[in-house]
Amino acid sequence: AGGKRDHLMRWLPPAAAILLTLVLGACDSPATTRDEQEALAAAQRWLALSDSGDHAAAWSLSSNLFRMAVSKENWDTNQTRYYRMFGVPDHRDFIAAKFTPAVPRGEPGDHVVIEYRRRIKAGDTILEVITMKRSPDGWRTAGYLMLDEH
């Protein structure tokens, strides 16, 4: 199990754990704003592409910084490996979506940080954190992070 947990942590952007603590810790209620709802819908579409195995399409819908940080080929290879290791989720439990006007080491502009809890093959759970960035054509994935809850 230690090998799986060593591979669980992926950073895009690198300061996501600090951001997660700051942003999600500030959540007052489960109510979401229109920006948060729109970003959440875009994140769900992005996750559906990945869950269906179309990692290249998900990569294409990501932000410029995301695509510069990882090549389409590396993204596809890594995602295929992670889905094989952890399984395709049959559902995710939504935890929070929080608007923020900036993220550390991220692209300038509005972001929404979204958190889900997901069960993996081994019966454990992980947190999935998706950072969405507003772009002229809608919300795009700017970061994706998997964190071991244990």
N, CA, C and O atoms as a DFTB+ gen file, in Angstrom:
600 C
 N C O
     1  1       0.817      -1.194       0.000
     2  2       0.000       0.000       0.000
     3  2       0.856       1.251       0.000
     4  3       0.427       2.290      -0.503
     5  1       2.076       1.174       0.562
     6  2       2.933       2.350       0.614
     7  2       3.282       2.863      -0.764
     8  3       3.354       4.074      -0.971
     9  1       3.509       1.940      -1.741
    10  2       3.815       2.364      -3.099
    11  2       2.685       3.145      -3.713
    12  3       2.914       4.148      -4.388
    13  1       1.453       2.694      -3.487
    14  2       0.298       3.410      -4.008
    15  2       0.225       4.803      -3.409
    16  3      -0.024       5.780      -4.116
    17  1       0.441       4.891      -2.118
    18  2       0.343       6.190      -1.457
    19  2       1.450       7.120      -1.905
    20  3       1.246       8.332      -1.975
    21  1       2.638       6.567      -2.214
    22  2       3.720       7.402      -2.711
    23  2       3.330       8.044      -4.038
    24  3       3.747       9.162      -4.339
    25  1       2.529       7.334      -4.830
    26  2       2.116       7.849      -6.130
    27  2       0.869       8.707      -6.061
    28  3       0.497       9.334      -7.052
    29  1       0.215       8.747      -4.910
    30  2      -1.053       9.458      -4.811
    31  2      -0.924      10.958      -4.985
    32  3      -1.831      11.602      -5.511
    33  1       0.179      11.514      -4.552
    34  2       0.255      12.964      -4.553
    35  2       0.806      13.460      -5.877
    36  3       1.936      13.146      -6.252
    37  1      -0.012      14.244      -6.586
    38  2       0.398      14.889      -7.825
    39  2       0.071      16.360      -7.686
    40  3      -1.018      16.720      -7.241
    41  1       1.013      17.213      -8.065
    42  2       0.837      18.659      -7.843
    43  2       0.706      19.403      -9.150
    44  3       1.616      19.365      -9.978
    45  1      -0.385      20.066      -9.346
    46  2      -0.605      21.035     -10.411
    47  2      -1.624      22.031      -9.896
    48  3      -2.809      21.704      -9.967
    49  1      -1.314      23.159      -9.407
    50  2       0.011      23.738      -9.218
    51  2       0.681      23.235      -7.943
    52  3       0.015      22.639      -7.097
    53  1       1.991      23.465      -7.788
    54  2       2.735      22.938      -6.634
    55  2       2.235      23.413      -5.277
    56  3       2.388      22.687      -4.295
    57  1       1.658      24.569      -5.183
    58  2       1.223      25.105      -3.883
    59  2      -0.219      24.729      -3.551
    60  3      -0.845      25.373      -2.709
    61  1      -0.752      23.698      -4.200
    62  2      -2.168      23.358      -4.032
    63  2      -2.530      22.975      -2.598
    64  3      -3.631      23.288      -2.145
    65  1      -1.644      22.316      -1.882
    66  2      -1.973      21.913      -0.512
    67  2      -2.166      23.138       0.381
    68  3      -3.076      23.171       1.209
    69  1      -1.320      24.128       0.212
    70  2      -1.467      25.367       0.989
    71  2      -2.755      26.056       0.576
    72  3      -3.526      26.502       1.426
    73  1      -2.989      26.142      -0.718
    74  2      -4.205      26.764      -1.219
    75  2      -5.432      26.035      -0.702
    76  3      -6.399      26.668      -0.277
    77  1      -5.402      24.716      -0.736
    78  2      -6.531      23.931      -0.259
    79  2      -6.835      24.258       1.191
    80  3      -7.997      24.443       1.556
    81  1      -5.822      24.331       2.007
    82  2      -6.010      24.647       3.416
    83  2      -6.608      26.038       3.591
    84  3      -7.538      26.222       4.376
    85  1      -6.077      27.014       2.864
    86  2      -6.545      28.391       2.995
    87  2      -7.952      28.577       2.436
    88  3      -8.803      29.192       3.079
    89  1      -8.194      28.051       1.251
    90  2      -9.459      28.304       0.576
    91  2     -10.589      27.487       1.173
    92  3     -11.635      28.040       1.512
    93  1     -10.401      26.198       1.308
    94  2     -11.482      25.362       1.797
    95  2     -11.717      25.564       3.287
    96  3     -12.825      25.344       3.776
    97  1     -10.701      25.972       3.999
    98  2     -10.884      26.276       5.405
    99  2     -11.765      27.498       5.609
   100  3     -12.345      27.683       6.679
   101  1     -11.861      28.325       4.587
   102  2     -12.667      29.539       4.686
   103  2     -14.120      29.324       4.277
   104  3     -14.915      30.262       4.327
   105  1     -14.479      28.116       3.875
   106  2     -15.858      27.850       3.444
   107  2     -16.809      28.017       4.617
   108  3     -16.658      27.354       5.644
   109  1     -17.781      28.895       4.466
   110  2     -18.760      29.132       5.522
   111  2     -19.952      28.198       5.404
   112  3     -20.519      27.785       6.416
   113  1     -20.338      27.862       4.177
   114  2     -21.530      27.059       3.975
   115  2     -21.413      26.289       2.676
   116  3     -20.546      26.584       1.853
   117  1     -22.283      25.299       2.482
   118  2     -22.232      24.530       1.239
   119  2     -22.831      25.275       0.054
   120  3     -22.739      24.797      -1.077
   121  1     -23.442      26.434       0.284
   122  2     -24.020      27.212      -0.808
   123  2     -22.914      27.664      -1.757
   124  3     -21.811      27.991      -1.321
   125  1     -23.212      27.680      -3.050
   126  2     -22.203      28.084      -4.022
   127  2     -22.704      29.271      -4.837
   128  3     -23.907      29.455      -5.024
   129  1     -21.767      30.061      -5.309
   130  2     -22.085      31.198      -6.163
   131  2     -22.269      30.711      -7.595
   132  3     -22.006      29.548      -7.904
   133  1     -22.721      31.605      -8.461
   134  2     -22.864      31.255      -9.881
   135  2     -21.516      30.846     -10.470
   136  3     -21.444      29.859     -11.202
   137  1     -20.434      31.594     -10.163
   138  2     -19.100      31.230     -10.654
   139  2     -18.725      29.825     -10.190
   140  3     -18.227      29.014     -10.971
   141  1     -18.968      29.553      -8.923
   142  2     -18.635      28.224      -8.390
   143  2     -19.459      27.143      -9.068
   144  3     -18.939      26.065      -9.356
   145  1     -20.731      27.408      -9.330
   146  2     -21.590      26.430     -10.001
   147  2     -21.131      26.180     -11.430
   148  3     -21.098      25.035     -11.880
   149  1     -20.775      27.245     -12.148
   150  2     -20.300      27.091     -13.528
   151  2     -18.965      26.348     -13.571
   152  3     -18.756      25.488     -14.426
   153  1     -18.067      26.681     -12.649
   154  2     -16.776      25.984     -12.593
   155  2     -16.979      24.521     -12.223
   156  3     -16.304      23.644     -12.762
   157  1     -17.898      24.255     -11.315
   158  2     -18.201      22.886     -10.916
   159  2     -18.733      22.079     -12.096
   160  3     -18.336      20.928     -12.279
   161  1     -19.615      22.655     -12.894
   162  2     -20.142      21.967     -14.073
   163  2     -19.021      21.660     -15.071
   164  3     -18.985      20.575     -15.651
   165  1     -18.107      22.617     -15.271
   166  2     -16.976      22.392     -16.175
   167  2     -16.047      21.305     -15.627
   168  3     -15.542      20.479     -16.387
   169  1     -15.823      21.303     -14.322
   170  2     -14.974      20.272     -13.702
   171  2     -15.610      18.896     -13.861
   172  3     -14.907      17.916     -14.109
   173  1     -16.924      18.814     -13.723
   174  2     -17.613      17.533     -13.882
   175  2     -17.489      17.018     -15.313
   176  3     -17.312      15.818     -15.525
   177  1     -17.580      17.915     -16.295
   178  2     -17.385      17.508     -17.695
   179  2     -15.957      17.016     -17.903
   180  3     -15.732      16.012     -18.580
   181  1     -14.991      17.727     -17.318
   182  2     -13.580      17.358     -17.443
   183  2     -13.329      15.993     -16.810
   184  3     -12.657      15.145     -17.397
   185  1     -13.872      15.783     -15.609
   186  2     -13.709      14.495     -14.938
   187  2     -14.385      13.371     -15.713
   188  3     -13.860      12.259     -15.769
   189  1     -15.534      13.643     -16.308
   190  2     -16.237      12.620     -17.092
   191  2     -15.381      12.170     -18.272
   192  3     -15.352      10.983     -18.596
   193  1     -14.686      13.104     -18.918
   194  2     -13.785      12.725     -20.011
   195  2     -12.680      11.808     -19.498
   196  3     -12.397      10.772     -20.100
   197  1     -12.062      12.189     -18.392
   198  2     -10.996      11.357     -17.827
   199  2     -11.523      10.003     -17.394
   200  3     -10.893       8.977     -17.647
   201  1     -12.688       9.996     -16.735
   202  2     -13.261       8.734     -16.273
   203  2     -13.581       7.805     -17.433
   204  3     -13.523       6.585     -17.281
   205  1     -13.921       8.367     -18.599
   206  2     -14.245       7.546     -19.770
   207  2     -12.985       7.073     -20.494
   208  3     -13.069       6.285     -21.437
   209  1     -11.809       7.556     -20.053
   210  2     -10.545       7.159     -20.668
   211  2     -10.045       8.134     -21.714
   212  3      -8.991       7.902     -22.307
   213  1     -10.769       9.223     -21.962
   214  2     -10.351      10.197     -22.962
   215  2      -9.499      11.288     -22.303
   216  3      -9.894      12.452     -22.235
   217  1      -8.330      10.881     -21.825
   218  2      -7.439      11.794     -21.114
   219  2      -6.906      12.901     -22.019
   220  3      -6.671      14.019     -21.559
   221  1      -6.716      12.601     -23.296
   222  2      -6.228      13.612     -24.236
   223  2      -7.248      14.738     -24.392
   224  3      -6.870      15.908     -24.457
   225  1      -8.530      14.400     -24.452
   226  2      -9.569      15.436     -24.563
   227  2      -9.622      16.268     -23.283
   228  3      -9.790      17.487     -23.342
   229  1      -9.482      15.623     -22.136
   230  2      -9.461      16.361     -20.876
   231  2      -8.271      17.324     -20.856
   232  3      -8.408      18.479     -20.454
   233  1      -7.118      16.847     -21.289
   234  2      -5.926      17.695     -21.350
   235  2      -6.191      18.913     -22.245
   236  3      -5.804      20.032     -21.908
   237  1      -6.846      18.687     -23.375
   238  2      -7.127      19.773     -24.321
   239  2      -8.057      20.832     -23.727
   240  3      -8.008      21.992     -24.136
   241  1      -8.897      20.449     -22.773
   242  2      -9.817      21.395     -22.133
   243  2      -9.191      22.087     -20.923
   244  3      -9.863      22.841     -20.220
   245  1      -7.932      21.834     -20.686
   246  2      -7.247      22.427     -19.534
   247  2      -6.685      23.799     -19.877
   248  3      -6.635      24.195     -21.041
   249  1      -6.264      24.512     -18.844
   250  2      -5.727      25.863     -19.027
   251  2      -4.370      25.823     -19.727
   252  3      -3.736      24.772     -19.823
   253  1      -3.941      26.979     -20.210
   254  2      -2.640      27.082     -20.885
   255  2      -1.503      26.633     -19.983
   256  3      -0.636      25.874     -20.415
   257  1      -1.493      27.092     -18.733
   258  2      -0.420      26.736     -17.814
   259  2      -0.400      25.229     -17.560
   260  3       0.672      24.626     -17.505
   261  1      -1.560      24.627     -17.407
   262  2      -1.657      23.187     -17.204
   263  2      -1.021      22.444     -18.392
   264  3      -0.232      21.516     -18.208
   265  1      -1.381      22.873     -19.616
   266  2      -0.863      22.200     -20.812
   267  2       0.626      22.449     -20.999
   268  3       1.325      21.613     -21.573
   269  1       1.124      23.595     -20.520
   270  2       2.563      23.837     -20.600
   271  2       3.318      23.024     -19.555
   272  3       4.483      22.681     -19.759
   273  1       2.666      22.714     -18.442
   274  2       3.327      21.995     -17.351
   275  2       3.482      20.506     -17.647
   276  3       4.415      19.870     -17.158
   277  1       2.574      19.950     -18.445
   278  2       2.629      18.517     -18.740
   279  2       2.183      18.290     -20.177
   280  3       1.182      18.851     -20.622
   281  1       2.930      17.468     -20.896
   282  2       2.568      17.185     -22.284
   283  2       1.327      16.297     -22.334
   284  3       1.010      15.595     -21.374
   285  1       0.639      16.340     -23.457
   286  2      -0.557      15.516     -23.645
   287  2      -0.212      14.035     -23.487
   288  3      -0.966      13.279     -22.876
   289  1       0.929      13.629     -24.038
   290  2       1.350      12.227     -23.969
   291  2       1.627      11.801     -22.530
   292  3       1.203      10.725     -22.107
   293  1       2.339      12.642     -21.777
   294  2       2.621      12.308     -20.369
   295  2       1.343      12.284     -19.543
   296  3       1.173      11.425     -18.678
   297  1       0.447      13.227     -19.808
   298  2      -0.822      13.256     -19.084
   299  2      -1.605      11.968     -19.339
   300  3      -2.106      11.339     -18.407
   301  1      -1.701      11.589     -20.601
   302  2      -2.436      10.377     -20.969
   303  2      -1.815       9.144     -20.311
   304  3      -2.529       8.310     -19.755
   305  1      -0.506       9.031     -20.375
   306  2       0.188       7.883     -19.774
   307  2      -0.034       7.833     -18.270
   308  3      -0.362       6.779     -17.725
   309  1       0.144       8.968     -17.592
   310  2      -0.013       9.010     -16.134
   311  2      -1.453       8.732     -15.718
   312  3      -1.690       7.967     -14.783
   313  1      -2.412       9.345     -16.400
   314  2      -3.811       9.127     -16.049
   315  2      -4.219       7.674     -16.275
   316  3      -4.931       7.092     -15.456
   317  1      -3.775       7.095     -17.370
   318  2      -4.082       5.685     -17.646
   319  2      -3.540       4.817     -16.520
   320  3      -4.218       3.897     -16.062
   321  1      -2.333       5.102     -16.078
   322  2      -1.717       4.332     -14.979
   323  2      -2.501       4.508     -13.675
   324  3      -2.762       3.531     -12.973
   325  1      -2.879       5.754     -13.350
   326  2      -3.616       5.996     -12.105
   327  2      -4.999       5.356     -12.126
   328  3      -5.437       4.811     -11.113
   329  1      -5.684       5.410     -13.244
   330  2      -7.005       4.780     -13.318
   331  2      -6.876       3.264     -13.211
   332  3      -7.722       2.615     -12.596
   333  1      -5.834       2.697     -13.799
   334  2      -5.602       1.255     -13.669
   335  2      -5.325       0.894     -12.205
   336  3      -5.810      -0.123     -11.709
   337  1      -4.551       1.725     -11.526
   338  2      -4.162       1.453     -10.147
   339  2      -5.335       1.648      -9.176
   340  3      -5.529       0.830      -8.276
   341  1      -6.110       2.712      -9.348
   342  2      -7.145       3.071      -8.371
   343  2      -8.564       2.732      -8.805
   344  3      -9.477       2.730      -7.979
   345  1      -8.763       2.445     -10.085
   346  2     -10.092       2.140     -10.600
   347  2     -10.826       3.401     -11.046
   348  3     -10.487       4.518     -10.657
   349  1     -11.841       3.180     -11.874
   350  2     -12.693       4.275     -12.339
   351  2     -13.760       4.497     -11.272
   352  3     -14.429       3.545     -10.869
   353  1     -13.933       5.726     -10.809
   354  2     -14.916       5.963      -9.743
   355  2     -16.345       5.767     -10.242
   356  3     -16.691       6.165     -11.355
   357  1     -17.168       5.144      -9.394
   358  2     -18.581       5.037      -9.750
   359  2     -19.331       6.276      -9.265
   360  3     -20.446       6.539      -9.716
   361  1     -18.735       7.031      -8.360
   362  2     -19.266       8.327      -7.945
   363  2     -18.201       9.059      -7.136
   364  3     -17.213       8.480      -6.683
   365  1     -18.443      10.350      -6.977
   366  2     -17.595      11.195      -6.134
   367  2     -18.519      11.912      -5.159
   368  3     -19.635      12.292      -5.513
   369  1     -18.051      12.091      -3.940
   370  2     -18.810      12.860      -2.965
   371  2     -18.285      14.292      -2.987
   372  3     -17.129      14.547      -2.651
   373  1     -19.148      15.218      -3.386
   374  2     -18.792      16.626      -3.433
   375  2     -18.602      17.138      -2.008
   376  3     -19.428      16.892      -1.129
   377  1     -17.501      17.853      -1.795
   378  2     -17.226      18.432      -0.490
   379  2     -17.401      19.945      -0.526
   380  3     -18.143      20.502       0.283
   381  1     -16.726      20.614      -1.458
   382  2     -16.794      22.073      -1.479
   383  2     -16.322      22.622      -2.814
   384  3     -15.564      21.976      -3.538
   385  1     -16.783      23.826      -3.125
   386  2     -16.284      24.625      -4.243
   387  2     -16.122      26.036      -3.702
   388  3     -17.050      26.584      -3.107
   389  1     -14.972      26.617      -3.901
   390  2     -14.705      27.937      -3.325
   391  2     -14.027      28.848      -4.344
   392  3     -12.966      28.524      -4.878
   393  1     -14.651      29.982      -4.601
   394  2     -14.094      30.992      -5.495
   395  2     -12.909      31.677      -4.827
   396  3     -12.923      31.926      -3.621
   397  1     -11.877      31.981      -5.624
   398  2     -10.746      32.762      -5.146
   399  2     -10.221      33.603      -6.311
   400  3     -10.139      33.101      -7.433
   401  1      -9.865      34.869      -6.074
   402  2      -9.397      35.722      -7.166
   403  2      -7.969      35.416      -7.627
   404  3      -7.529      35.955      -8.643
   405  1      -7.247      34.571      -6.911
   406  2      -5.876      34.229      -7.303
   407  2      -5.453      32.962      -6.585
   408  3      -5.968      32.643      -5.513
   409  1      -4.509      32.240      -7.181
   410  2      -3.925      31.078      -6.521
   411  2      -2.403      31.218      -6.539
   412  3      -1.842      31.756      -7.493
   413  1      -1.733      30.737      -5.490
   414  2      -0.271      30.799      -5.469
   415  2       0.316      30.043      -6.657
   416  3      -0.080      28.911      -6.936
   417  1       1.253      30.665      -7.347
   418  2       1.950      30.079      -8.490
   419  2       1.021      29.710      -9.644
   420  3       1.411      28.959     -10.539
   421  1      -0.172      30.221      -9.630
   422  2      -1.113      29.934     -10.708
   423  2      -1.166      31.063     -11.713
   424  3      -0.507      32.092     -11.561
   425  1      -1.956      30.850     -12.730
   426  2      -2.168      31.894     -13.719
   427  2      -2.953      33.035     -13.071
   428  3      -3.776      32.795     -12.187
   429  1      -2.708      34.261     -13.498
   430  2      -3.500      35.373     -12.968
   431  2      -4.975      35.183     -13.322
   432  3      -5.303      34.658     -14.386
   433  1      -5.844      35.608     -12.435
   434  2      -7.267      35.571     -12.733
   435  2      -8.067      34.766     -11.733
   436  3      -7.533      34.182     -10.790
   437  1      -9.376      34.754     -11.973
   438  2     -10.316      34.091     -11.074
   439  2     -10.193      32.567     -11.144
   440  3      -9.998      31.988     -12.212
   441  1     -10.312      31.945      -9.988
   442  2     -10.243      30.485      -9.873
   443  2     -11.348      29.987      -8.943
   444  3     -11.867      30.734      -8.113
   445  1     -11.689      28.733      -9.097
   446  2     -12.554      28.034      -8.158
   447  2     -11.851      26.726      -7.816
   448  3     -11.470      25.963      -8.705
   449  1     -11.683      26.474      -6.524
   450  2     -11.066      25.239      -6.054
   451  2     -12.196      24.311      -5.620
   452  3     -13.043      24.678      -4.806
   453  1     -12.192      23.104      -6.179
   454  2     -13.262      22.129      -5.949
   455  2     -12.661      20.891      -5.305
   456  3     -11.589      20.431      -5.696
   457  1     -13.361      20.362      -4.318
   458  2     -12.868      19.181      -3.610
   459  2     -13.938      18.087      -3.624
   460  3     -15.118      18.336      -3.373
   461  1     -13.485      16.880      -3.923
   462  2     -14.326      15.677      -3.889
   463  2     -13.653      14.610      -3.033
   464  3     -12.431      14.600      -2.886
   465  1     -14.447      13.729      -2.479
   466  2     -13.945      12.509      -1.841
   467  2     -14.299      11.363      -2.785
   468  3     -15.414      11.292      -3.300
   469  1     -13.348      10.479      -3.003
   470  2     -13.529       9.376      -3.950
   471  2     -12.997       8.079      -3.346
   472  3     -11.903       8.052      -2.781
   473  1     -13.767       7.021      -3.467
   474  2     -13.328       5.696      -3.022
   475  2     -12.461       5.087      -4.121
   476  3     -12.773       5.210      -5.305
   477  1     -11.372       4.430      -3.722
   478  2     -10.495       3.767      -4.683
   479  2     -10.579       2.261      -4.483
   480  3     -11.184       1.785      -3.523
   481  1      -9.970       1.520      -5.392
   482  2     -10.048       0.052      -5.404
   483  2      -9.810      -0.584      -4.045
   484  3     -10.549      -1.482      -3.643
   485  1      -8.814      -0.140      -3.353
   486  2      -8.415      -0.761      -2.084
   487  2      -9.426      -0.518      -0.965
   488  3      -9.238      -1.014       0.146
   489  1     -10.497       0.238      -1.236
   490  2     -11.482       0.546      -0.213
   491  2     -11.179       1.813       0.552
   492  3     -12.019       2.296       1.311
   493  1      -9.992       2.360       0.365
   494  2      -9.632       3.635       0.988
   495  2     -10.303       4.771       0.232
   496  3     -10.912       4.566      -0.818
   497  1     -10.181       5.960       0.777
   498  2     -10.670       7.138       0.077
   499  2      -9.518       8.103      -0.159
   500  3      -8.539       8.124       0.586
   501  1      -9.655       8.887      -1.194
   502  2      -8.706       9.948      -1.501
   503  2      -9.499      11.231      -1.700
   504  3     -10.700      11.202      -1.966
   505  1      -8.816      12.339      -1.567
   506  2      -9.401      13.629      -1.911
   507  2      -8.916      13.991      -3.302
   508  3      -7.732      13.857      -3.610
   509  1      -9.828      14.447      -4.135
   510  2      -9.481      14.985      -5.437
   511  2      -9.721      16.484      -5.352
   512  3     -10.790      16.928      -4.933
   513  1      -8.732      17.251      -5.746
   514  2      -8.833      18.704      -5.726
   515  2      -8.605      19.184      -7.150
   516  3      -7.548      18.951      -7.737
   517  1      -9.612      19.859      -7.700
   518  2      -9.537      20.384      -9.051
   519  2      -9.580      21.894      -8.953
   520  3     -10.502      22.457      -8.362
   521  1      -8.587      22.551      -9.530
   522  2      -8.564      24.004      -9.570
   523  2      -8.994      24.431     -10.963
   524  3      -8.359      24.082     -11.958
   525  1     -10.079      25.190     -11.019
   526  2     -10.620      25.677     -12.286
   527  2     -10.266      27.151     -12.441
   528  3     -10.292      27.910     -11.473
   529  1      -9.931      27.553     -13.682
   530  2      -9.581      28.945     -13.967
   531  2     -10.546      29.506     -15.007
   532  3     -10.866      28.855     -16.001
   533  1     -11.002      30.734     -14.750
   534  2     -11.872      31.397     -15.717
   535  2     -11.036      31.775     -16.945
   536  3      -9.957      32.352     -16.812
   537  1     -11.532      31.452     -18.120
   538  2     -10.894      31.854     -19.369
   539  2     -11.967      32.522     -20.231
   540  3     -13.150      32.462     -19.895
   541  1     -11.572      33.157     -21.335
   542  2     -12.577      33.827     -22.169
   543  2     -13.682      32.888     -22.681
   544  3     -14.797      33.335     -22.949
   545  1     -13.380      31.609     -22.815
   546  2     -14.375      30.655     -23.329
   547  2     -14.956      29.754     -22.238
   548  3     -15.507      28.697     -22.544
   549  1     -14.840      30.156     -20.976
   550  2     -15.420      29.376     -19.883
   551  2     -14.367      28.937     -18.884
   552  3     -13.227      29.400     -18.919
   553  1     -14.755      28.050     -18.004
   554  2     -13.866      27.569     -16.948
   555  2     -13.038      26.402     -17.467
   556  3     -13.564      25.492     -18.107
   557  1     -11.729      26.435     -17.182
   558  2     -10.809      25.380     -17.616
   559  2     -10.040      24.839     -16.412
   560  3      -9.766      25.560     -15.453
   561  1      -9.705      23.577     -16.485
   562  2      -8.947      22.953     -15.399
   563  2      -7.528      23.504     -15.392
   564  3      -6.817      23.433     -16.395
   565  1      -7.124      24.054     -14.252
   566  2      -5.784      24.614     -14.101
   567  2      -4.918      23.742     -13.197
   568  3      -3.698      23.904     -13.167
   569  1      -5.533      22.824     -12.463
   570  2      -4.767      21.946     -11.592
   571  2      -5.598      20.763     -11.151
   572  3      -6.819      20.854     -11.019
   573  1      -4.926      19.660     -10.928
   574  2      -5.573      18.448     -10.454
   575  2      -4.638      17.790      -9.449
   576  3      -3.442      17.635      -9.697
   577  1      -5.197      17.411      -8.323
   578  2      -4.403      16.871      -7.219
   579  2      -5.163      15.749      -6.569
   580  3      -6.369      15.861      -6.346
   581  1      -4.473      14.659      -6.257
   582  2      -5.043      13.557      -5.482
   583  2      -4.283      13.491      -4.163
   584  3      -3.053      13.462      -4.160
   585  1      -5.002      13.465      -3.044
   586  2      -4.369      13.436      -1.731
   587  2      -4.879      12.235      -0.945
   588  3      -6.079      11.964      -0.921
   589  1      -3.976      11.529      -0.314
   590  2      -4.340      10.436       0.567
   591  2      -4.963      11.037       1.828
   592  3      -4.413      11.968       2.416
   593  1      -6.111      10.501       2.237
   594  2      -6.781      11.031       3.445
   595  2      -6.231      10.434       4.722
   596  3      -6.566      10.913       5.806
   597  1      -5.415       9.427       4.641
   598  2      -4.976       8.718       5.843
   599  2      -3.582       9.061       6.241
   600  3      -3.078       8.539       7.236
